[in-house]
Short mmCIF file of C-alpha atoms and ligand atoms in Angstrom, two decimals:
data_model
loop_
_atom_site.label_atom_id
_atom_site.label_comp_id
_atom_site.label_asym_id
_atom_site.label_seq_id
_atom_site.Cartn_x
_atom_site.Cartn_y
_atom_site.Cartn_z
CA UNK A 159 0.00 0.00 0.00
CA UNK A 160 1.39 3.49 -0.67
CA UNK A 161 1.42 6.41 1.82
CA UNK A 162 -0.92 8.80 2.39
CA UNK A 163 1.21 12.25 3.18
CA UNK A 164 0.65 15.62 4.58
CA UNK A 165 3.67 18.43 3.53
CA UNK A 166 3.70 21.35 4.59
CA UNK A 167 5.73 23.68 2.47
CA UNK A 168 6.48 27.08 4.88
CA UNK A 169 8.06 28.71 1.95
CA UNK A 170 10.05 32.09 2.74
CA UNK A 171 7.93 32.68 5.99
CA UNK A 172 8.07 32.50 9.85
CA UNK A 173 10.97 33.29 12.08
CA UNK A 174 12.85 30.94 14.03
CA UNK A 175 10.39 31.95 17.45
CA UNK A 176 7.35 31.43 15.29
CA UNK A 177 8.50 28.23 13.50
CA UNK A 178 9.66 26.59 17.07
CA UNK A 179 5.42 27.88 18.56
CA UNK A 180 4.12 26.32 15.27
CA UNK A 181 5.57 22.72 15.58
CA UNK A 182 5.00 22.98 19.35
CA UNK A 183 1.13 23.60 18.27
CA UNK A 184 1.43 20.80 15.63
CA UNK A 185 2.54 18.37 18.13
CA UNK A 186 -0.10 19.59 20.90
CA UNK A 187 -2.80 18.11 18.25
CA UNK A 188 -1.45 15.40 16.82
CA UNK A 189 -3.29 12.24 15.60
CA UNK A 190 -1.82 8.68 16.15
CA UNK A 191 -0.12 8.47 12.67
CA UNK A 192 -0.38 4.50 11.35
CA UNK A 193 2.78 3.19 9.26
CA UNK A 194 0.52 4.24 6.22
CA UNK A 195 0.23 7.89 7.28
CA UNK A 196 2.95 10.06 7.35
CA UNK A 197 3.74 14.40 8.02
CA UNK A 198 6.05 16.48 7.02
CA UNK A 199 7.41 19.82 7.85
CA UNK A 200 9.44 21.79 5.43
CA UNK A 201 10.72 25.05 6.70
CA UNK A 202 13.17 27.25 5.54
CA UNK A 203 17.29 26.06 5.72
CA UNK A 204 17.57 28.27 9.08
CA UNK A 205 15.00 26.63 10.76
CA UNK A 206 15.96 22.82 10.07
CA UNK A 207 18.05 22.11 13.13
CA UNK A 208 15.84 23.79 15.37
CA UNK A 209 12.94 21.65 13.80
CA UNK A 210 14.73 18.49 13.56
CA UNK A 211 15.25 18.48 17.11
CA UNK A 212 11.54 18.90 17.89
CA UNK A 213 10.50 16.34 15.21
CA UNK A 214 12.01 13.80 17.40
CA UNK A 215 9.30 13.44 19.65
CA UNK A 216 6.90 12.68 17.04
CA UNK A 217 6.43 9.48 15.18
CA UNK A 218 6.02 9.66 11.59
CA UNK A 219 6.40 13.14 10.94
CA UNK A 220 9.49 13.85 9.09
CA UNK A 221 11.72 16.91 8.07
CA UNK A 222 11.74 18.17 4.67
CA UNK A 223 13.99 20.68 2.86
CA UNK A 224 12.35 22.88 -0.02
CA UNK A 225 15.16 23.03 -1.99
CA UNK A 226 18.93 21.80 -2.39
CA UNK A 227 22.09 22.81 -4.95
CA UNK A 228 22.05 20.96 -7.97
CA UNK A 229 26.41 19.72 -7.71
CA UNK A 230 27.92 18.60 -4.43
CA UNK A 231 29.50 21.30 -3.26
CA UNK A 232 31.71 24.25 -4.45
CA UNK A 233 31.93 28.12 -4.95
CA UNK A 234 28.30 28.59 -4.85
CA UNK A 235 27.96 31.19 -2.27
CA UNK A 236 24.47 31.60 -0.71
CA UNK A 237 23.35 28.19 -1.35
CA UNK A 238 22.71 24.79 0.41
CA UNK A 239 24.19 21.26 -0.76
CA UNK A 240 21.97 18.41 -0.45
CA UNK A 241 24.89 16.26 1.95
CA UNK A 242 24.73 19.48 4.37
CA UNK A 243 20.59 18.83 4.53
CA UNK A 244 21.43 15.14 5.14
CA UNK A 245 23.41 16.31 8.09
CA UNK A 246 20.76 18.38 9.09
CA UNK A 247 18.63 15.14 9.98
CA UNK A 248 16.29 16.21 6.35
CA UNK A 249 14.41 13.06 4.98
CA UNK A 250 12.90 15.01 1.94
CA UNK A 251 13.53 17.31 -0.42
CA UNK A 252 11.03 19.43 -2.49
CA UNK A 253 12.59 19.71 -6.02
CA UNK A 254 10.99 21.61 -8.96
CA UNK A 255 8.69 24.10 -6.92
CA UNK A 256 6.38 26.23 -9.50
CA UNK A 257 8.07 28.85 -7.72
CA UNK A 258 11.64 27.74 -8.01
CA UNK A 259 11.08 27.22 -11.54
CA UNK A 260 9.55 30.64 -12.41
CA UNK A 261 11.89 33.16 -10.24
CA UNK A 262 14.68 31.63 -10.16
CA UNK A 263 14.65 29.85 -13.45
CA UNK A 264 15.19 25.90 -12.64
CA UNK A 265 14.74 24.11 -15.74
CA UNK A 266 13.70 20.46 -16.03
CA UNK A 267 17.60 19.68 -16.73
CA UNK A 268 19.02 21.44 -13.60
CA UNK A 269 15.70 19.90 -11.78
CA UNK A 270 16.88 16.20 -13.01
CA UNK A 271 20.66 16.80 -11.09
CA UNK A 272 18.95 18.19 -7.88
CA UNK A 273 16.93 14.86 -7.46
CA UNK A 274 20.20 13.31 -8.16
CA UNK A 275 22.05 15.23 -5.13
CA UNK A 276 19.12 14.51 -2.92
CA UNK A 277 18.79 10.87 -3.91
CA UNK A 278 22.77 9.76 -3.65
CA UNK A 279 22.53 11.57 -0.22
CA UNK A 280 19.84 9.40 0.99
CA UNK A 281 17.44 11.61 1.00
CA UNK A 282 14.23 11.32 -0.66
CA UNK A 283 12.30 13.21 -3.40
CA UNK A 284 9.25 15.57 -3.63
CA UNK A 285 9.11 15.99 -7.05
CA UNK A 286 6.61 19.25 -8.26
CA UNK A 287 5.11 19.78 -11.22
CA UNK A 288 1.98 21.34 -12.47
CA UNK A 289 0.84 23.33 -15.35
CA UNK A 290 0.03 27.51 -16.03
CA UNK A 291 -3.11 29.12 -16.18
CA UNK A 292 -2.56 29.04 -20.08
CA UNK A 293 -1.94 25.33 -20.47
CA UNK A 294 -4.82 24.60 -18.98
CA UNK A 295 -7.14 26.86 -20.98
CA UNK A 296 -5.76 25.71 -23.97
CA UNK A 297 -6.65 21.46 -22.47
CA UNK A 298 -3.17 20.54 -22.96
CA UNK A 299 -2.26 20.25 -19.24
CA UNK A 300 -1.35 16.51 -19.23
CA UNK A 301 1.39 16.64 -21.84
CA UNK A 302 2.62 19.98 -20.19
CA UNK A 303 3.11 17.69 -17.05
CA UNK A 304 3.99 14.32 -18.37
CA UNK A 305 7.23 16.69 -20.01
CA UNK A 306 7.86 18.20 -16.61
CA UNK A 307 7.90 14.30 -15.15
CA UNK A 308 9.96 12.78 -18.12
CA UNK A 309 12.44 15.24 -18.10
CA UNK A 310 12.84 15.55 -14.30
CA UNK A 311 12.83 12.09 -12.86
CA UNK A 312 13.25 9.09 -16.16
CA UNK A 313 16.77 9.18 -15.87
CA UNK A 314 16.34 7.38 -12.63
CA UNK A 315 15.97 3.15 -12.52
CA UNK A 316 13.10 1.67 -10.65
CA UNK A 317 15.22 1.04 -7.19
CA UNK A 318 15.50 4.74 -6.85
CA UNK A 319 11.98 5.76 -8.37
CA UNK A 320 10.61 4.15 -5.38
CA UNK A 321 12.12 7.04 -3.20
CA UNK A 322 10.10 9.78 -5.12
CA UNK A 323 7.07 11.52 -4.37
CA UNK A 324 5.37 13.24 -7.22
CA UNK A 325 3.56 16.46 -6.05
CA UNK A 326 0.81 18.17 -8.51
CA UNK A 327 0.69 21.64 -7.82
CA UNK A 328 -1.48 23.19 -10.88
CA UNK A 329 0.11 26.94 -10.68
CA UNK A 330 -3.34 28.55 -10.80
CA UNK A 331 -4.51 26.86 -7.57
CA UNK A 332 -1.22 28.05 -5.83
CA UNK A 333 -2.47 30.41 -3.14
CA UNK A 334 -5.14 31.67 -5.35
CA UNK A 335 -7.72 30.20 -3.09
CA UNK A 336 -8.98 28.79 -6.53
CA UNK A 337 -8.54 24.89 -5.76
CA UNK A 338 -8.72 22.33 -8.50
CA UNK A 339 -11.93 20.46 -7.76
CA UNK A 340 -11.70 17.10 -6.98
CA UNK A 341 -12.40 15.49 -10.78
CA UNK A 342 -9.60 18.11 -12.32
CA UNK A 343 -7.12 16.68 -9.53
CA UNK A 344 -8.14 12.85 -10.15
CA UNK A 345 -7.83 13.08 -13.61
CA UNK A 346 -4.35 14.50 -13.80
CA UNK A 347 -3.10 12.13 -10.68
CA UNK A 348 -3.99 8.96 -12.53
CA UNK A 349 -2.55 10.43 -16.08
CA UNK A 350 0.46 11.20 -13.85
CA UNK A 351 0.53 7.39 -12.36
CA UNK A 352 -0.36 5.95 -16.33
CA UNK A 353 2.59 7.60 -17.25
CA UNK A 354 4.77 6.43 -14.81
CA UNK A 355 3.09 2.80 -15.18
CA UNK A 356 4.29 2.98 -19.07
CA UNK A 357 8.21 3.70 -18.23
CA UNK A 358 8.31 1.70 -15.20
CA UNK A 359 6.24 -1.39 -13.82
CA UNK A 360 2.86 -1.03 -13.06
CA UNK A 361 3.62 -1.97 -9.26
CA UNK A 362 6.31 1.04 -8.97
CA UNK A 363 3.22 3.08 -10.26
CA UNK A 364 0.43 1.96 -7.97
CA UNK A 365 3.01 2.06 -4.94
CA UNK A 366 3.77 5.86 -5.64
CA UNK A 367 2.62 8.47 -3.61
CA UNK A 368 1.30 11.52 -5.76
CA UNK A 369 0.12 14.56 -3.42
CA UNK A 370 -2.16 17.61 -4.41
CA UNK A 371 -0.75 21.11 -3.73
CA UNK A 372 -2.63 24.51 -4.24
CA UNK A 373 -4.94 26.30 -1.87
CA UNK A 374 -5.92 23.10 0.02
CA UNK A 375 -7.64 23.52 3.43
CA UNK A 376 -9.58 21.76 6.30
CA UNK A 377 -12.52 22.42 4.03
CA UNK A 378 -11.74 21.07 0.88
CA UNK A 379 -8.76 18.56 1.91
CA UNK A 380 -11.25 15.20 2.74
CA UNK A 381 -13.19 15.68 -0.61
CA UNK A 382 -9.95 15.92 -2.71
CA UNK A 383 -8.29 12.69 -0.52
CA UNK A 384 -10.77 10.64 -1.08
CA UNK A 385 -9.82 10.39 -4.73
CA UNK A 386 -8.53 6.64 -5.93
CA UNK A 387 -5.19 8.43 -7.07
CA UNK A 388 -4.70 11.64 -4.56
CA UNK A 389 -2.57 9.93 -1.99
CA UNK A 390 -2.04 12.98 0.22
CA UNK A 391 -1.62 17.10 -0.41
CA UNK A 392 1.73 19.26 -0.37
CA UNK A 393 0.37 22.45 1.70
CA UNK A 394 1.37 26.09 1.41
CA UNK A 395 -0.09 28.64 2.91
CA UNK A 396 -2.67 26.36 5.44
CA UNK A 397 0.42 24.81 7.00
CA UNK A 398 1.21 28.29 8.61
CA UNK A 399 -1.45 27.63 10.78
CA UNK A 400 -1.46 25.05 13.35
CA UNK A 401 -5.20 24.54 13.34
CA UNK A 402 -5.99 24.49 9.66
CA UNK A 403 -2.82 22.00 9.20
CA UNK A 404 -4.01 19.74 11.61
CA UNK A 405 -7.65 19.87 10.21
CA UNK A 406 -5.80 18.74 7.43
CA UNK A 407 -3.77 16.01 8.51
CA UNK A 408 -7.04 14.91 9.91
CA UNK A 409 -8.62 14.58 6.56
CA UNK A 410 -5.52 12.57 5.52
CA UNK A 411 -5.87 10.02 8.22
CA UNK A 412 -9.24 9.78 7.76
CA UNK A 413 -9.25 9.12 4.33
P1 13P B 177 -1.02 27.09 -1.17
O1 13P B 177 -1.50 25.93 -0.33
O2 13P B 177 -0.75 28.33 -0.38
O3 13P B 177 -1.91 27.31 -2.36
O4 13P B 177 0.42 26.64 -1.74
C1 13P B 177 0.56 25.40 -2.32
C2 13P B 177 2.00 25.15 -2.53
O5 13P B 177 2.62 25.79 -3.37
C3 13P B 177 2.66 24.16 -1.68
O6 13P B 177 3.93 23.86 -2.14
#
């Protein structure tokens, strides 16, 4: 059976005093979390120690990174190598954020070497994709994605496939408040799992995890898990707040 998952994605927000209150407040309200359910928290680099050492009094809730340097190390100043994340006690990284690819330019090449850092580090692999406003207008959303996907993570052989996550994040949902309903996010997870089932066996497909991310809440979070192929969400701006992320990771173990 593959994982159902809650991530939460803090993006550039919260200082170290109001990261260390928001765990605190996550753990206060925690749900028993059954080997099939698992959290995540991914706050920004300065916060991961500090997290890391309050995730360990929580079972199944795990430490994620949002991003990681695509080569090993070097004269790269300002950024963060994916062995110094492993040493920071991170489990996953988020690679290929709609964000990260639109400001700061990450292309499906440089994408495809960051899952490679985070994967021969040990570490395993949120992989984002998701298509514009424009793609989806013009219906041509699922070959948008399925380039995003090929691109990104078919370099990799089956043994390490089964330490990705693939998150679908359609960019006009992100923190639009305009969610994809639950029938636009089914159809795209199981074209997403099809394609993986064509490259790879159909077992490493059905055992993937594939999240929903974009403007998911306590509201709307139960209707969308309950879909045959949405194993889970990948939460931005409802994982600032303790209440409406656990209302969420309530949906998730309920579903
Ligand atoms: P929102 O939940 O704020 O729409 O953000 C989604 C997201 O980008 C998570 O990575």
């Amino acid at each position: 059976m593959r994982k159902k998952i809650v991530a939460g994605n803090w993006k550039m927000n919260l200082d170290l005093n109001e990261g260390a209150e928001l765990v605190n407040e996550i753990f206060k309200g925690l749900p028993e979390l059954s080997e099939s359910r698992m959290v995540l928290i991914a706050p920004p680099y300065l916060h991961l120690t500090q997290t890391a050492a309050q995730l360990t009094a929580m079972d199944n809730v795990y430490l994620g990174a949002q991003n990681c340097h695509h080569e090993a190390s070097g004269a790269y100043t300002g950024e963060v190598a994916a062995s110094m994340l492993k040493s920071a006690e991170v489990a996953y990284v988020i690679i290929g954020h709609s964000e990260r690819r639109e400001y700061f330019k990450e292309d499906n090449a440089m994408l495809a070497k960051k899952v490679n850092q985070a994967l021969s580090n040990d570490m395993q692999v949120i992989f984002c994709c998701g298509e514009p406003l424009e793609i989806r207008d013009a219906g041509t959303q699922n070959s948008y994605v399925e380039k995003q996907i090929k691109e990104g993570i078919f370099h990799l052989g089956e043994s390490q496939l089964k330490n990705v996550v693939i998150a679908y994040e359609p960019i006009w949902a992100i923190g639009t408040g305009r969610t994809a309903t639950s029938a636009q996010a089914q159809d795209m997870h199981a074209h997403i799992r099809s394609v993986i089932a064509a490259k790879y066996e159909q077992d490493a497909a059905n055992k993937m995890s594939i999240l929903y991310g974009g403007s998911c809440k306590p509201s709307n979070a139960a209707e969308l898990f309950e879909c045959a192929d949405v194993d889970g969400g990948l939460i931005g701006g409802a994982a600032l707040k303790a209440a409406d992320f656990l209302g969420i990771i309530e949906a998730m173990v309920n579903a």
